[in-house]
PDB file of C-alpha atoms in Angstrom:
ATOM      1  CA  UNK R   1     -15.294  15.570 -10.566  1.00 48.00           C
ATOM      2  CA  UNK R   2     -11.878  17.108 -11.141  1.00 60.00           C
ATOM      3  CA  UNK R   3      -8.928  14.734 -11.147  1.00 87.00           C
ATOM      4  CA  UNK R   4     -11.218  11.731 -10.869  1.00 92.00           C
ATOM      5  CA  UNK R   5      -9.416   8.602 -12.007  1.00 97.00           C
ATOM      6  CA  UNK R   6     -10.873   6.480 -14.757  1.00 98.00           C
ATOM      7  CA  UNK R   7     -12.755   3.363 -13.714  1.00 98.00           C
ATOM      8  CA  UNK R   8      -9.785   1.205 -14.690  1.00 98.00           C
ATOM      9  CA  UNK R   9      -7.298   3.358 -12.737  1.00 98.00           C
ATOM     10  CA  UNK R  10      -9.497   3.382  -9.631  1.00 99.00           C
ATOM     11  CA  UNK R  11     -10.090  -0.362  -9.827  1.00 99.00           C
ATOM     12  CA  UNK R  12      -6.389  -1.100 -10.282  1.00 99.00           C
ATOM     13  CA  UNK R  13      -5.452   1.043  -7.280  1.00 99.00           C
ATOM     14  CA  UNK R  14      -8.262  -0.525  -5.234  1.00 99.00           C
ATOM     15  CA  UNK R  15      -6.932  -4.007  -6.001  1.00 99.00           C
ATOM     16  CA  UNK R  16      -3.482  -2.878  -4.824  1.00 98.00           C
ATOM     17  CA  UNK R  17      -4.923  -1.383  -1.622  1.00 98.00           C
ATOM     18  CA  UNK R  18      -6.771  -4.627  -0.860  1.00 98.00           C
ATOM     19  CA  UNK R  19      -3.628  -6.650  -1.567  1.00 98.00           C
ATOM     20  CA  UNK R  20      -1.621  -4.509   0.860  1.00 98.00           C
ATOM     21  CA  UNK R  21      -4.280  -4.765   3.558  1.00 97.00           C
ATOM     22  CA  UNK R  22      -4.578  -8.534   3.155  1.00 97.00           C
ATOM     23  CA  UNK R  23      -0.818  -9.066   3.238  1.00 97.00           C
ATOM     24  CA  UNK R  24      -0.552  -7.390   6.633  1.00 95.00           C
ATOM     25  CA  UNK R  25       2.680  -5.891   7.844  1.00 94.00           C
ATOM     26  CA  UNK R  26       1.302  -2.365   8.108  1.00 96.00           C
ATOM     27  CA  UNK R  27       0.824  -0.486  11.345  1.00 97.00           C
ATOM     28  CA  UNK R  28      -2.596   0.670  12.488  1.00 97.00           C
ATOM     29  CA  UNK R  29      -2.210   4.198  11.116  1.00 98.00           C
ATOM     30  CA  UNK R  30      -1.223   2.973   7.655  1.00 98.00           C
ATOM     31  CA  UNK R  31      -3.946   0.321   7.671  1.00 98.00           C
ATOM     32  CA  UNK R  32      -6.575   2.959   8.462  1.00 98.00           C
ATOM     33  CA  UNK R  33      -5.256   5.223   5.699  1.00 98.00           C
ATOM     34  CA  UNK R  34      -5.361   2.318   3.252  1.00 98.00           C
ATOM     35  CA  UNK R  35      -8.892   1.426   4.343  1.00 98.00           C
ATOM     36  CA  UNK R  36     -10.055   5.026   3.845  1.00 99.00           C
ATOM     37  CA  UNK R  37      -8.423   5.175   0.410  1.00 98.00           C
ATOM     38  CA  UNK R  38     -10.055   1.873  -0.489  1.00 99.00           C
ATOM     39  CA  UNK R  39     -13.464   3.256   0.491  1.00 99.00           C
ATOM     40  CA  UNK R  40     -12.835   6.332  -1.691  1.00 98.00           C
ATOM     41  CA  UNK R  41     -11.809   4.206  -4.637  1.00 99.00           C
ATOM     42  CA  UNK R  42     -14.801   1.893  -4.211  1.00 99.00           C
ATOM     43  CA  UNK R  43     -17.097   4.957  -4.344  1.00 98.00           C
ATOM     44  CA  UNK R  44     -15.370   6.196  -7.510  1.00 98.00           C
ATOM     45  CA  UNK R  45     -15.812   2.778  -9.142  1.00 98.00           C
ATOM     46  CA  UNK R  46     -19.468   2.651  -8.112  1.00 99.00           C
ATOM     47  CA  UNK R  47     -20.072   6.144  -9.533  1.00 98.00           C
ATOM     48  CA  UNK R  48     -18.564   5.063 -12.867  1.00 98.00           C
ATOM     49  CA  UNK R  49     -20.707   1.915 -12.922  1.00 98.00           C
ATOM     50  CA  UNK R  50     -23.863   3.835 -11.987  1.00 98.00           C
ATOM     51  CA  UNK R  51     -23.160   6.347 -14.760  1.00 98.00           C
ATOM     52  CA  UNK R  52     -22.597   3.575 -17.280  1.00 98.00           C
ATOM     53  CA  UNK R  53     -25.887   1.936 -16.271  1.00 98.00           C
ATOM     54  CA  UNK R  54     -27.763   5.228 -16.672  1.00 98.00           C
ATOM     55  CA  UNK R  55     -26.272   5.682 -20.143  1.00 97.00           C
ATOM     56  CA  UNK R  56     -27.207   2.140 -21.159  1.00 96.00           C
ATOM     57  CA  UNK R  57     -30.721   2.519 -19.779  1.00 95.00           C
ATOM     58  CA  UNK R  58     -31.130   5.792 -21.705  1.00 95.00           C
ATOM     59  CA  UNK R  59     -29.822   4.210 -24.913  1.00 94.00           C
ATOM     60  CA  UNK R  60     -32.153   1.241 -24.534  1.00 94.00           C
ATOM     61  CA  UNK R  61     -35.111   3.511 -23.790  1.00 93.00           C
ATOM     62  CA  UNK R  62     -34.366   5.685 -26.813  1.00 92.00           C
ATOM     63  CA  UNK R  63     -34.031   2.557 -28.955  1.00 85.00           C
ATOM     64  CA  UNK R  64     -37.383   1.328 -27.676  1.00 78.00           C
ATOM     65  CA  UNK R  65     -38.941   4.706 -28.524  1.00 76.00           C
ATOM     66  CA  UNK R  66     -37.527   4.544 -32.060  1.00 71.00           C
ATOM     67  CA  UNK R  67     -39.002   1.053 -32.549  1.00 71.00           C
ATOM     68  CA  UNK R  68     -42.392   2.231 -31.273  1.00 70.00           C
ATOM     69  CA  UNK R  69     -42.371   5.076 -33.827  1.00 69.00           C
ATOM     70  CA  UNK R  70     -41.782   2.741 -36.795  1.00 62.00           C
TER      71      UNK R  70
END
């Protein structure tokens, strides 16, 4: 994914988006844009977490295989 923010960057921006939505004071158009951006950022964060879980599962599985071979 080109120009995909890191997990930390996406999470930080998502927190800011949520803060702005919760504080109110934005018109409907801006609120919808913030909501859409928040959904995008939540997907990016979930993709990072899913990838990290796959890597951990693979590492654990390869560690289990190494133990079985000994």
